[in-house]
Structures are given as C-alpha cells and as structure tokens.
mmCIF file with all atom_site columns, C-alpha atoms in Angstrom:
data_model
loop_
_atom_site.group_PDB
_atom_site.id
_atom_site.type_symbol
_atom_site.label_atom_id
_atom_site.label_alt_id
_atom_site.label_comp_id
_atom_site.label_asym_id
_atom_site.label_entity_id
_atom_site.label_seq_id
_atom_site.pdbx_PDB_ins_code
_atom_site.Cartn_x
_atom_site.Cartn_y
_atom_site.Cartn_z
_atom_site.occupancy
_atom_site.B_iso_or_equiv
_atom_site.pdbx_formal_charge
_atom_site.auth_seq_id
_atom_site.auth_comp_id
_atom_site.auth_asym_id
_atom_site.auth_atom_id
_atom_site.pdbx_PDB_model_num
ATOM 1   C CA . MET A 1 1   ? 35.737 26.702 6.087  1.00 54.00 ? 272 MET A CA 1
ATOM 2   C CA . SER A 1 2   ? 36.293 23.072 7.008  1.00 62.00 ? 273 SER A CA 1
ATOM 3   C CA . PRO A 1 3   ? 35.427 21.679 10.458 1.00 61.00 ? 274 PRO A CA 1
ATOM 4   C CA . ARG A 1 4   ? 39.126 20.969 11.018 1.00 60.00 ? 275 ARG A CA 1
ATOM 5   C CA . VAL A 1 5   ? 40.060 24.597 10.366 1.00 54.00 ? 276 VAL A CA 1
ATOM 6   C CA . ASP A 1 6   ? 37.222 25.750 12.625 1.00 60.00 ? 277 ASP A CA 1
ATOM 7   C CA . GLU A 1 7   ? 38.524 23.476 15.383 1.00 66.00 ? 278 GLU A CA 1
ATOM 8   C CA . GLN A 1 8   ? 42.066 24.791 14.980 1.00 64.00 ? 279 GLN A CA 1
ATOM 9   C CA . ASN A 1 9   ? 40.871 28.379 15.102 1.00 61.00 ? 280 ASN A CA 1
ATOM 10  C CA . GLN A 1 10  ? 38.879 27.655 18.248 1.00 67.00 ? 281 GLN A CA 1
ATOM 11  C CA . GLN A 1 11  ? 41.954 26.109 19.857 1.00 75.00 ? 282 GLN A CA 1
ATOM 12  C CA . ILE A 1 12  ? 43.937 29.237 19.059 1.00 70.00 ? 283 ILE A CA 1
ATOM 13  C CA . ARG A 1 13  ? 41.183 31.424 20.543 1.00 76.00 ? 284 ARG A CA 1
ATOM 14  C CA . ASP A 1 14  ? 41.096 29.281 23.696 1.00 77.00 ? 285 ASP A CA 1
ATOM 15  C CA . ILE A 1 15  ? 44.874 29.484 24.082 1.00 85.00 ? 286 ILE A CA 1
ATOM 16  C CA . ARG A 1 16  ? 44.895 33.246 23.688 1.00 87.00 ? 287 ARG A CA 1
ATOM 17  C CA . LYS A 1 17  ? 42.050 33.657 26.168 1.00 90.00 ? 288 LYS A CA 1
ATOM 18  C CA . GLN A 1 18  ? 43.943 31.558 28.708 1.00 91.00 ? 289 GLN A CA 1
ATOM 19  C CA . GLN A 1 19  ? 47.039 33.679 28.079 1.00 91.00 ? 290 GLN A CA 1
ATOM 20  C CA . LEU A 1 20  ? 45.051 36.784 28.887 1.00 92.00 ? 291 LEU A CA 1
ATOM 21  C CA . LEU A 1 21  ? 43.533 35.240 32.023 1.00 93.00 ? 292 LEU A CA 1
ATOM 22  C CA . ALA A 1 22  ? 46.917 34.036 33.259 1.00 93.00 ? 293 ALA A CA 1
ATOM 23  C CA . ALA A 1 23  ? 48.372 37.486 32.642 1.00 94.00 ? 294 ALA A CA 1
ATOM 24  C CA . GLY A 1 24  ? 45.386 39.096 34.348 1.00 94.00 ? 295 GLY A CA 1
ATOM 25  C CA . ALA A 1 25  ? 45.782 36.872 37.412 1.00 94.00 ? 296 ALA A CA 1
ATOM 26  C CA . LYS A 1 26  ? 49.431 37.878 37.753 1.00 94.00 ? 297 LYS A CA 1
ATOM 27  C CA . VAL A 1 27  ? 48.891 41.584 37.233 1.00 95.00 ? 298 VAL A CA 1
ATOM 28  C CA . PHE A 1 28  ? 45.782 41.849 39.414 1.00 95.00 ? 299 PHE A CA 1
ATOM 29  C CA . GLY A 1 29  ? 47.499 39.764 42.090 1.00 92.00 ? 300 GLY A CA 1
ATOM 30  C CA . GLU A 1 30  ? 50.558 42.012 42.130 1.00 92.00 ? 301 GLU A CA 1
ATOM 31  C CA . ARG A 1 31  ? 48.988 45.446 41.525 1.00 94.00 ? 302 ARG A CA 1
ATOM 32  C CA . GLY A 1 32  ? 45.412 45.096 42.725 1.00 94.00 ? 303 GLY A CA 1
ATOM 33  C CA . TYR A 1 33  ? 42.295 45.909 40.765 1.00 95.00 ? 304 TYR A CA 1
ATOM 34  C CA . ALA A 1 34  ? 42.557 49.696 41.004 1.00 94.00 ? 305 ALA A CA 1
ATOM 35  C CA . GLY A 1 35  ? 46.237 49.663 40.064 1.00 95.00 ? 306 GLY A CA 1
ATOM 36  C CA . THR A 1 36  ? 45.775 47.559 36.939 1.00 95.00 ? 307 THR A CA 1
ATOM 37  C CA . LYS A 1 37  ? 45.149 48.804 33.413 1.00 94.00 ? 308 LYS A CA 1
ATOM 38  C CA . VAL A 1 38  ? 44.171 46.796 30.348 1.00 93.00 ? 309 VAL A CA 1
ATOM 39  C CA . SER A 1 39  ? 47.519 47.704 28.810 1.00 93.00 ? 310 SER A CA 1
ATOM 40  C CA . ASP A 1 40  ? 49.280 46.067 31.778 1.00 94.00 ? 311 ASP A CA 1
ATOM 41  C CA . ILE A 1 41  ? 47.475 42.783 31.121 1.00 94.00 ? 312 ILE A CA 1
ATOM 42  C CA . VAL A 1 42  ? 48.119 42.912 27.392 1.00 92.00 ? 313 VAL A CA 1
ATOM 43  C CA . GLY A 1 43  ? 51.789 43.649 28.001 1.00 92.00 ? 314 GLY A CA 1
ATOM 44  C CA . GLU A 1 44  ? 52.115 40.740 30.414 1.00 93.00 ? 315 GLU A CA 1
ATOM 45  C CA . ALA A 1 45  ? 50.400 38.417 27.933 1.00 90.00 ? 316 ALA A CA 1
ATOM 46  C CA . GLN A 1 46  ? 52.574 39.748 25.095 1.00 89.00 ? 317 GLN A CA 1
ATOM 47  C CA . LEU A 1 47  ? 49.588 40.085 22.796 1.00 85.00 ? 318 LEU A CA 1
ATOM 48  C CA . SER A 1 48  ? 48.338 42.991 20.738 1.00 85.00 ? 319 SER A CA 1
ATOM 49  C CA . HIS A 1 49  ? 46.163 45.541 22.544 1.00 83.00 ? 320 HIS A CA 1
ATOM 50  C CA . GLY A 1 50  ? 43.222 45.181 20.184 1.00 84.00 ? 321 GLY A CA 1
ATOM 51  C CA . LEU A 1 51  ? 43.137 41.421 20.550 1.00 84.00 ? 322 LEU A CA 1
ATOM 52  C CA . ILE A 1 52  ? 41.922 41.547 24.146 1.00 87.00 ? 323 ILE A CA 1
ATOM 53  C CA . TYR A 1 53  ? 38.568 43.000 23.075 1.00 88.00 ? 324 TYR A CA 1
ATOM 54  C CA . HIS A 1 54  ? 37.820 39.864 21.071 1.00 88.00 ? 325 HIS A CA 1
ATOM 55  C CA . TYR A 1 55  ? 37.515 38.080 24.431 1.00 91.00 ? 326 TYR A CA 1
ATOM 56  C CA . PHE A 1 56  ? 36.702 40.689 27.079 1.00 92.00 ? 327 PHE A CA 1
ATOM 57  C CA . SER A 1 57  ? 35.012 44.073 26.968 1.00 91.00 ? 328 SER A CA 1
ATOM 58  C CA . SER A 1 58  ? 36.967 45.535 29.893 1.00 92.00 ? 329 SER A CA 1
ATOM 59  C CA . LYS A 1 59  ? 39.372 44.801 32.721 1.00 94.00 ? 330 LYS A CA 1
ATOM 60  C CA . GLU A 1 60  ? 36.264 44.370 34.885 1.00 96.00 ? 331 GLU A CA 1
ATOM 61  C CA . ASP A 1 61  ? 35.185 41.369 32.791 1.00 96.00 ? 332 ASP A CA 1
ATOM 62  C CA . ILE A 1 62  ? 38.616 39.795 33.180 1.00 96.00 ? 333 ILE A CA 1
ATOM 63  C CA . TYR A 1 63  ? 38.623 40.336 36.926 1.00 97.00 ? 334 TYR A CA 1
ATOM 64  C CA . VAL A 1 64  ? 35.137 38.925 37.384 1.00 97.00 ? 335 VAL A CA 1
ATOM 65  C CA . GLU A 1 65  ? 36.044 35.766 35.472 1.00 96.00 ? 336 GLU A CA 1
ATOM 66  C CA . LEU A 1 66  ? 39.197 35.317 37.551 1.00 96.00 ? 337 LEU A CA 1
ATOM 67  C CA . ALA A 1 67  ? 37.298 35.879 40.798 1.00 96.00 ? 338 ALA A CA 1
ATOM 68  C CA . LYS A 1 68  ? 34.665 33.389 39.705 1.00 96.00 ? 339 LYS A CA 1
ATOM 69  C CA . THR A 1 69  ? 37.372 30.815 38.979 1.00 94.00 ? 340 THR A CA 1
ATOM 70  C CA . ALA A 1 70  ? 39.017 31.416 42.361 1.00 93.00 ? 341 ALA A CA 1
ATOM 71  C CA . PHE A 1 71  ? 35.857 31.051 44.448 1.00 94.00 ? 342 PHE A CA 1
ATOM 72  C CA . ILE A 1 72  ? 34.293 28.204 42.474 1.00 94.00 ? 343 ILE A CA 1
ATOM 73  C CA . THR A 1 73  ? 37.541 26.219 42.521 1.00 91.00 ? 344 THR A CA 1
ATOM 74  C CA . SER A 1 74  ? 37.771 26.637 46.290 1.00 91.00 ? 345 SER A CA 1
ATOM 75  C CA . TYR A 1 75  ? 34.146 25.617 46.754 1.00 94.00 ? 346 TYR A CA 1
ATOM 76  C CA . GLU A 1 76  ? 34.512 22.548 44.521 1.00 93.00 ? 347 GLU A CA 1
ATOM 77  C CA . THR A 1 77  ? 37.624 21.462 46.432 1.00 91.00 ? 348 THR A CA 1
ATOM 78  C CA . ILE A 1 78  ? 35.719 21.607 49.706 1.00 93.00 ? 349 ILE A CA 1
ATOM 79  C CA . HIS A 1 79  ? 32.632 19.959 48.214 1.00 94.00 ? 350 HIS A CA 1
ATOM 80  C CA . GLN A 1 80  ? 34.663 17.064 46.869 1.00 93.00 ? 351 GLN A CA 1
ATOM 81  C CA . ALA A 1 81  ? 36.443 16.539 50.187 1.00 91.00 ? 352 ALA A CA 1
ATOM 82  C CA . VAL A 1 82  ? 33.285 16.685 52.292 1.00 92.00 ? 353 VAL A CA 1
ATOM 83  C CA . HIS A 1 83  ? 31.569 14.103 50.086 1.00 92.00 ? 354 HIS A CA 1
ATOM 84  C CA . SER A 1 84  ? 34.546 11.769 49.649 1.00 93.00 ? 355 SER A CA 1
ATOM 85  C CA . ASN A 1 85  ? 35.350 8.567  51.521 1.00 93.00 ? 356 ASN A CA 1
ATOM 86  C CA . GLY A 1 86  ? 37.182 8.407  54.825 1.00 93.00 ? 357 GLY A CA 1
ATOM 87  C CA . SER A 1 87  ? 36.625 9.688  58.316 1.00 94.00 ? 358 SER A CA 1
ATOM 88  C CA . PRO A 1 88  ? 35.922 13.402 58.861 1.00 95.00 ? 359 PRO A CA 1
ATOM 89  C CA . TYR A 1 89  ? 39.491 13.898 60.075 1.00 94.00 ? 360 TYR A CA 1
ATOM 90  C CA . GLU A 1 90  ? 40.952 12.115 57.052 1.00 94.00 ? 361 GLU A CA 1
ATOM 91  C CA . ARG A 1 91  ? 38.841 14.218 54.711 1.00 95.00 ? 362 ARG A CA 1
ATOM 92  C CA . LEU A 1 92  ? 39.746 17.449 56.493 1.00 95.00 ? 363 LEU A CA 1
ATOM 93  C CA . LYS A 1 93  ? 43.443 16.606 56.350 1.00 94.00 ? 364 LYS A CA 1
ATOM 94  C CA . ALA A 1 94  ? 43.365 15.611 52.672 1.00 92.00 ? 365 ALA A CA 1
ATOM 95  C CA . MET A 1 95  ? 41.451 18.765 51.808 1.00 92.00 ? 366 MET A CA 1
ATOM 96  C CA . THR A 1 96  ? 43.904 20.973 53.710 1.00 92.00 ? 367 THR A CA 1
ATOM 97  C CA . GLU A 1 97  ? 46.900 19.393 52.002 1.00 89.00 ? 368 GLU A CA 1
ATOM 98  C CA . GLY A 1 98  ? 45.220 19.830 48.629 1.00 86.00 ? 369 GLY A CA 1
ATOM 99  C CA . ILE A 1 99  ? 44.432 23.494 49.244 1.00 86.00 ? 370 ILE A CA 1
ATOM 100 C CA . PHE A 1 100 ? 48.009 24.277 50.234 1.00 84.00 ? 371 PHE A CA 1
ATOM 101 C CA . ALA A 1 101 ? 49.390 22.420 47.229 1.00 80.00 ? 372 ALA A CA 1
ATOM 102 C CA . HIS A 1 102 ? 47.029 24.249 44.894 1.00 77.00 ? 373 HIS A CA 1
ATOM 103 C CA . THR A 1 103 ? 47.976 27.614 46.386 1.00 73.00 ? 374 THR A CA 1
ATOM 104 C CA . ARG A 1 104 ? 51.663 27.018 45.763 1.00 67.00 ? 375 ARG A CA 1
ATOM 105 C CA . GLU A 1 105 ? 50.805 26.506 42.098 1.00 66.00 ? 376 GLU A CA 1
ATOM 106 C CA . SER A 1 106 ? 48.379 29.408 41.698 1.00 77.00 ? 377 SER A CA 1
ATOM 107 C CA . GLY A 1 107 ? 48.915 31.914 44.483 1.00 85.00 ? 378 GLY A CA 1
ATOM 108 C CA . TYR A 1 108 ? 47.645 34.809 42.373 1.00 91.00 ? 379 TYR A CA 1
ATOM 109 C CA . PHE A 1 109 ? 44.114 33.437 42.598 1.00 91.00 ? 380 PHE A CA 1
ATOM 110 C CA . PHE A 1 110 ? 44.345 33.558 46.378 1.00 91.00 ? 381 PHE A CA 1
ATOM 111 C CA . LEU A 1 111 ? 45.417 37.206 46.178 1.00 92.00 ? 382 LEU A CA 1
ATOM 112 C CA . ILE A 1 112 ? 42.477 37.944 43.879 1.00 94.00 ? 383 ILE A CA 1
ATOM 113 C CA . ALA A 1 113 ? 40.105 36.271 46.339 1.00 93.00 ? 384 ALA A CA 1
ATOM 114 C CA . LEU A 1 114 ? 41.660 38.225 49.204 1.00 92.00 ? 385 LEU A CA 1
ATOM 115 C CA . GLN A 1 115 ? 41.257 41.606 47.521 1.00 94.00 ? 386 GLN A CA 1
ATOM 116 C CA . THR A 1 116 ? 37.736 40.709 46.412 1.00 95.00 ? 387 THR A CA 1
ATOM 117 C CA . ASN A 1 117 ? 36.849 40.222 50.074 1.00 93.00 ? 388 ASN A CA 1
ATOM 118 C CA . THR A 1 118 ? 38.624 43.325 51.363 1.00 92.00 ? 389 THR A CA 1
ATOM 119 C CA . SER A 1 119 ? 38.717 46.009 48.645 1.00 92.00 ? 390 SER A CA 1
ATOM 120 C CA . LYS A 1 120 ? 35.923 48.446 47.889 1.00 93.00 ? 391 LYS A CA 1
ATOM 121 C CA . THR A 1 121 ? 37.239 49.071 44.374 1.00 94.00 ? 392 THR A CA 1
ATOM 122 C CA . VAL A 1 122 ? 36.564 45.627 42.870 1.00 96.00 ? 393 VAL A CA 1
ATOM 123 C CA . PRO A 1 123 ? 33.499 45.022 40.672 1.00 96.00 ? 394 PRO A CA 1
ATOM 124 C CA . GLU A 1 124 ? 30.257 44.413 42.552 1.00 96.00 ? 395 GLU A CA 1
ATOM 125 C CA . GLU A 1 125 ? 29.687 41.219 40.565 1.00 97.00 ? 396 GLU A CA 1
ATOM 126 C CA . ALA A 1 126 ? 32.957 39.802 41.923 1.00 97.00 ? 397 ALA A CA 1
ATOM 127 C CA . SER A 1 127 ? 31.919 40.690 45.482 1.00 96.00 ? 398 SER A CA 1
ATOM 128 C CA . ALA A 1 128 ? 28.572 38.974 44.967 1.00 97.00 ? 399 ALA A CA 1
ATOM 129 C CA . ILE A 1 129 ? 30.304 35.823 43.719 1.00 97.00 ? 400 ILE A CA 1
ATOM 130 C CA . SER A 1 130 ? 32.518 35.877 46.800 1.00 96.00 ? 401 SER A CA 1
ATOM 131 C CA . LYS A 1 131 ? 29.563 36.149 49.175 1.00 96.00 ? 402 LYS A CA 1
ATOM 132 C CA . GLU A 1 132 ? 27.678 33.347 47.428 1.00 96.00 ? 403 GLU A CA 1
ATOM 133 C CA . TYR A 1 133 ? 30.466 30.791 47.316 1.00 96.00 ? 404 TYR A CA 1
ATOM 134 C CA . SER A 1 134 ? 32.003 31.711 50.662 1.00 95.00 ? 405 SER A CA 1
ATOM 135 C CA . ALA A 1 135 ? 28.640 31.047 52.316 1.00 96.00 ? 406 ALA A CA 1
ATOM 136 C CA . LYS A 1 136 ? 28.324 27.711 50.500 1.00 96.00 ? 407 LYS A CA 1
ATOM 137 C CA . SER A 1 137 ? 31.859 26.729 51.492 1.00 96.00 ? 408 SER A CA 1
ATOM 138 C CA . LEU A 1 138 ? 31.313 27.552 55.163 1.00 96.00 ? 409 LEU A CA 1
ATOM 139 C CA . LYS A 1 139 ? 28.086 25.530 55.120 1.00 97.00 ? 410 LYS A CA 1
ATOM 140 C CA . LEU A 1 140 ? 29.974 22.494 53.801 1.00 96.00 ? 411 LEU A CA 1
ATOM 141 C CA . LEU A 1 141 ? 32.729 22.908 56.378 1.00 97.00 ? 412 LEU A CA 1
ATOM 142 C CA . LYS A 1 142 ? 30.141 23.188 59.141 1.00 96.00 ? 413 LYS A CA 1
ATOM 143 C CA . HIS A 1 143 ? 28.652 19.894 57.985 1.00 96.00 ? 414 HIS A CA 1
ATOM 144 C CA . LEU A 1 144 ? 32.075 18.224 58.059 1.00 96.00 ? 415 LEU A CA 1
ATOM 145 C CA . PHE A 1 145 ? 32.787 19.449 61.582 1.00 96.00 ? 416 PHE A CA 1
ATOM 146 C CA . GLN A 1 146 ? 29.361 18.262 62.704 1.00 96.00 ? 417 GLN A CA 1
ATOM 147 C CA . GLN A 1 147 ? 30.141 14.802 61.350 1.00 95.00 ? 418 GLN A CA 1
ATOM 148 C CA . GLY A 1 148 ? 33.467 14.806 63.146 1.00 94.00 ? 419 GLY A CA 1
ATOM 149 C CA . GLN A 1 149 ? 31.840 15.741 66.426 1.00 95.00 ? 420 GLN A CA 1
ATOM 150 C CA . GLU A 1 150 ? 29.231 13.024 66.039 1.00 94.00 ? 421 GLU A CA 1
ATOM 151 C CA . GLN A 1 151 ? 31.986 10.466 65.475 1.00 92.00 ? 422 GLN A CA 1
ATOM 152 C CA . GLY A 1 152 ? 34.050 11.749 68.397 1.00 92.00 ? 423 GLY A CA 1
ATOM 153 C CA . GLU A 1 153 ? 36.961 13.031 66.300 1.00 94.00 ? 424 GLU A CA 1
ATOM 154 C CA . PHE A 1 154 ? 36.449 16.787 66.673 1.00 95.00 ? 425 PHE A CA 1
ATOM 155 C CA . ILE A 1 155 ? 36.175 18.777 69.869 1.00 94.00 ? 426 ILE A CA 1
ATOM 156 C CA . LYS A 1 156 ? 32.718 19.885 70.941 1.00 92.00 ? 427 LYS A CA 1
ATOM 157 C CA . VAL A 1 157 ? 32.615 23.489 69.764 1.00 92.00 ? 428 VAL A CA 1
ATOM 158 C CA . ASP A 1 158 ? 29.978 25.263 67.694 1.00 96.00 ? 429 ASP A CA 1
ATOM 159 C CA . PRO A 1 159 ? 30.607 23.785 64.222 1.00 96.00 ? 430 PRO A CA 1
ATOM 160 C CA . SER A 1 160 ? 29.895 27.148 62.589 1.00 96.00 ? 431 SER A CA 1
ATOM 161 C CA . GLU A 1 161 ? 32.673 28.691 64.649 1.00 96.00 ? 432 GLU A CA 1
ATOM 162 C CA . GLN A 1 162 ? 34.941 25.775 63.799 1.00 96.00 ? 433 GLN A CA 1
ATOM 163 C CA . ALA A 1 163 ? 34.291 26.264 60.094 1.00 96.00 ? 434 ALA A CA 1
ATOM 164 C CA . LEU A 1 164 ? 35.053 29.986 60.321 1.00 95.00 ? 435 LEU A CA 1
ATOM 165 C CA . MET A 1 165 ? 38.185 29.383 62.391 1.00 95.00 ? 436 MET A CA 1
ATOM 166 C CA . TYR A 1 166 ? 39.427 26.773 59.925 1.00 95.00 ? 437 TYR A CA 1
ATOM 167 C CA . SER A 1 167 ? 38.851 29.131 57.008 1.00 94.00 ? 438 SER A CA 1
ATOM 168 C CA . SER A 1 168 ? 40.627 31.969 58.827 1.00 93.00 ? 439 SER A CA 1
ATOM 169 C CA . LEU A 1 169 ? 43.609 29.786 59.635 1.00 92.00 ? 440 LEU A CA 1
ATOM 170 C CA . LEU A 1 170 ? 43.929 28.643 56.042 1.00 90.00 ? 441 LEU A CA 1
ATOM 171 C CA . ASN A 1 171 ? 43.837 32.210 54.790 1.00 90.00 ? 442 ASN A CA 1
ATOM 172 C CA . GLY A 1 172 ? 46.550 33.220 57.236 1.00 90.00 ? 443 GLY A CA 1
ATOM 173 C CA . VAL A 1 173 ? 48.791 30.290 56.384 1.00 87.00 ? 444 VAL A CA 1
ATOM 174 C CA . VAL A 1 174 ? 48.415 30.757 52.639 1.00 86.00 ? 445 VAL A CA 1
ATOM 175 C CA . PHE A 1 175 ? 49.271 34.442 52.982 1.00 87.00 ? 446 PHE A CA 1
ATOM 176 C CA . THR A 1 176 ? 52.406 33.471 54.901 1.00 87.00 ? 447 THR A CA 1
ATOM 177 C CA . GLN A 1 177 ? 53.307 30.940 52.199 1.00 82.00 ? 448 GLN A CA 1
ATOM 178 C CA . LEU A 1 178 ? 53.113 33.631 49.550 1.00 83.00 ? 449 LEU A CA 1
ATOM 179 C CA . THR A 1 179 ? 55.021 36.159 51.667 1.00 84.00 ? 450 THR A CA 1
ATOM 180 C CA . TYR A 1 180 ? 57.833 33.735 52.511 1.00 84.00 ? 451 TYR A CA 1
ATOM 181 C CA . PRO A 1 181 ? 58.035 31.346 49.537 1.00 78.00 ? 452 PRO A CA 1
ATOM 182 C CA . LEU A 1 182 ? 61.382 29.884 50.651 1.00 80.00 ? 453 LEU A CA 1
ATOM 183 C CA . LEU A 1 183 ? 60.011 28.512 53.927 1.00 78.00 ? 454 LEU A CA 1
ATOM 184 C CA . GLU A 1 184 ? 60.620 24.779 54.140 1.00 75.00 ? 455 GLU A CA 1
ATOM 185 C CA . ASP A 1 185 ? 58.223 22.248 55.665 1.00 76.00 ? 456 ASP A CA 1
ATOM 186 C CA . PHE A 1 186 ? 55.591 24.914 56.161 1.00 76.00 ? 457 PHE A CA 1
ATOM 187 C CA . PRO A 1 187 ? 52.865 24.509 57.021 1.00 73.00 ? 458 PRO A CA 1
ATOM 188 C CA . GLN A 1 188 ? 52.651 21.384 59.133 1.00 83.00 ? 459 GLN A CA 1
ATOM 189 C CA . VAL A 1 189 ? 49.095 20.296 58.436 1.00 89.00 ? 460 VAL A CA 1
ATOM 190 C CA . ASP A 1 190 ? 48.790 18.135 61.552 1.00 88.00 ? 461 ASP A CA 1
ATOM 191 C CA . GLN A 1 191 ? 49.810 21.103 63.674 1.00 87.00 ? 462 GLN A CA 1
ATOM 192 C CA . ILE A 1 192 ? 47.119 23.271 62.134 1.00 88.00 ? 463 ILE A CA 1
ATOM 193 C CA . LEU A 1 193 ? 44.400 20.673 62.568 1.00 92.00 ? 464 LEU A CA 1
ATOM 194 C CA . ARG A 1 194 ? 45.344 19.866 66.145 1.00 91.00 ? 465 ARG A CA 1
ATOM 195 C CA . ILE A 1 195 ? 43.260 22.706 67.546 1.00 91.00 ? 466 ILE A CA 1
ATOM 196 C CA . PHE A 1 196 ? 40.112 21.158 66.071 1.00 93.00 ? 467 PHE A CA 1
ATOM 197 C CA . ILE A 1 197 ? 40.755 17.550 66.959 1.00 87.00 ? 468 ILE A CA 1
ATOM 198 C CA . ASP A 1 198 ? 39.959 15.451 69.976 1.00 83.00 ? 469 ASP A CA 1
ATOM 199 C CA . THR A 1 199 ? 43.405 13.860 69.781 1.00 69.00 ? 470 THR A CA 1
ATOM 200 C CA . SER A 1 200 ? 42.542 11.140 72.265 1.00 68.00 ? 471 SER A CA 1
ATOM 201 C CA . SER A 1 201 ? 40.154 9.669  69.713 1.00 56.00 ? 472 SER A CA 1
ATOM 202 C CA . LEU A 1 202 ? 42.718 9.377  66.917 1.00 49.00 ? 473 LEU A CA 1
ATOM 203 C CA . LYS A 1 203 ? 44.368 6.070  66.293 1.00 50.00 ? 474 LYS A CA 1
ATOM 204 C CA . GLU A 1 204 ? 48.137 5.858  66.162 1.00 47.00 ? 475 GLU A CA 1
#
C-alpha cells in the first residue's frame, strides 16, 4: 500500500474517531454517564455499531478521553493566560472572556466536567484526571491573584479563596448560559470580576 493511501486511510480513521467523540460528548452531556449506552453514541454518530470498537473498547474509554480533553483544555487556557503579557487584571479578564466564548461553542464538555466532579457513576480514571487538573488550575489562579495583590489591582483576600471563588463563579455562570441559551449580553465580565478587584487602582 502506498504512503498516500496510508495517509488517506489515517485521515478517514481520524475523522471517524472525531465523529464518535463529538457524538459521545453530546450524548453524555445530555443523558449522563449512567444513562448512556454505546448504541446511543453510535446512533448519534450515524456509524455502524461494530466500527466503534476499532477506536474504543467501551463507553468508559470514550468518556475518559472526553473528560481528559475537557480538563486539559481548561487547564491549558488558564496556563496560557497566567503566563501571557499584560497586567493581572487584563489577563484575568481575557481569560474569562475566552472561557465563556469556548463554552458557548462546546457546552457539552462543561457538562461532562460537571458530572465528573459530582457523579459517583463515572469512571475512576476520569475522576482522577479531574482532581489532578483542577488542583493544577487552582494553583495557577492562586498565582495570578497573588500577582494582582502585589501590584495593587486585586483586593487583599486569601488568594486561594479568591481562586476557588473565581472558579465557582465561572461554573455557575456557564451553567446559566447553557440553561438559558437565548440570554443576551450575559454574562457581563466586568461585573463578575468586580468582586475581586480593587477598583480604585484601575485606570479609566
């Protein structure tokens, strides 16, 4: 078989795997892990039932890969923002806007992350991934709030508590976005960040 044919076959395999993952994200997001069967994912992807086992051995494997994508993507977004240019407030604002924009495009991944953190039925490997990357993300956020306090932009509150509060607020807002998708001009990022900011230090 020629290299060109091999490359084409690999492209087809990659496309089909992404179809299955996209279908899995939708079905898991809507039905939850316990309420989802492999046949549901295959039906959503509109592929043959036997084909799925060329890529995944079980629905657990699909869920774990989706959970990994959700938590790693979130962590990388925070990591990039914390280590980018700009003041701590500018970085926090840009990161918040980016997270909300990403959620509007892929809300099912948020729902997968949410059930991974709250359901006892999800695979243990997914829960372990959540704990690992959630801890890393909170550590990065703590560092950003510490920087903001040192530069006089953020109010003087335990930065660990600030990081946890910020994360909790984002989760609540994203859930509201998904519950009420027709809301306009929601959320107002400046309004959300106001509780963390020493507003007297911000320039007009």
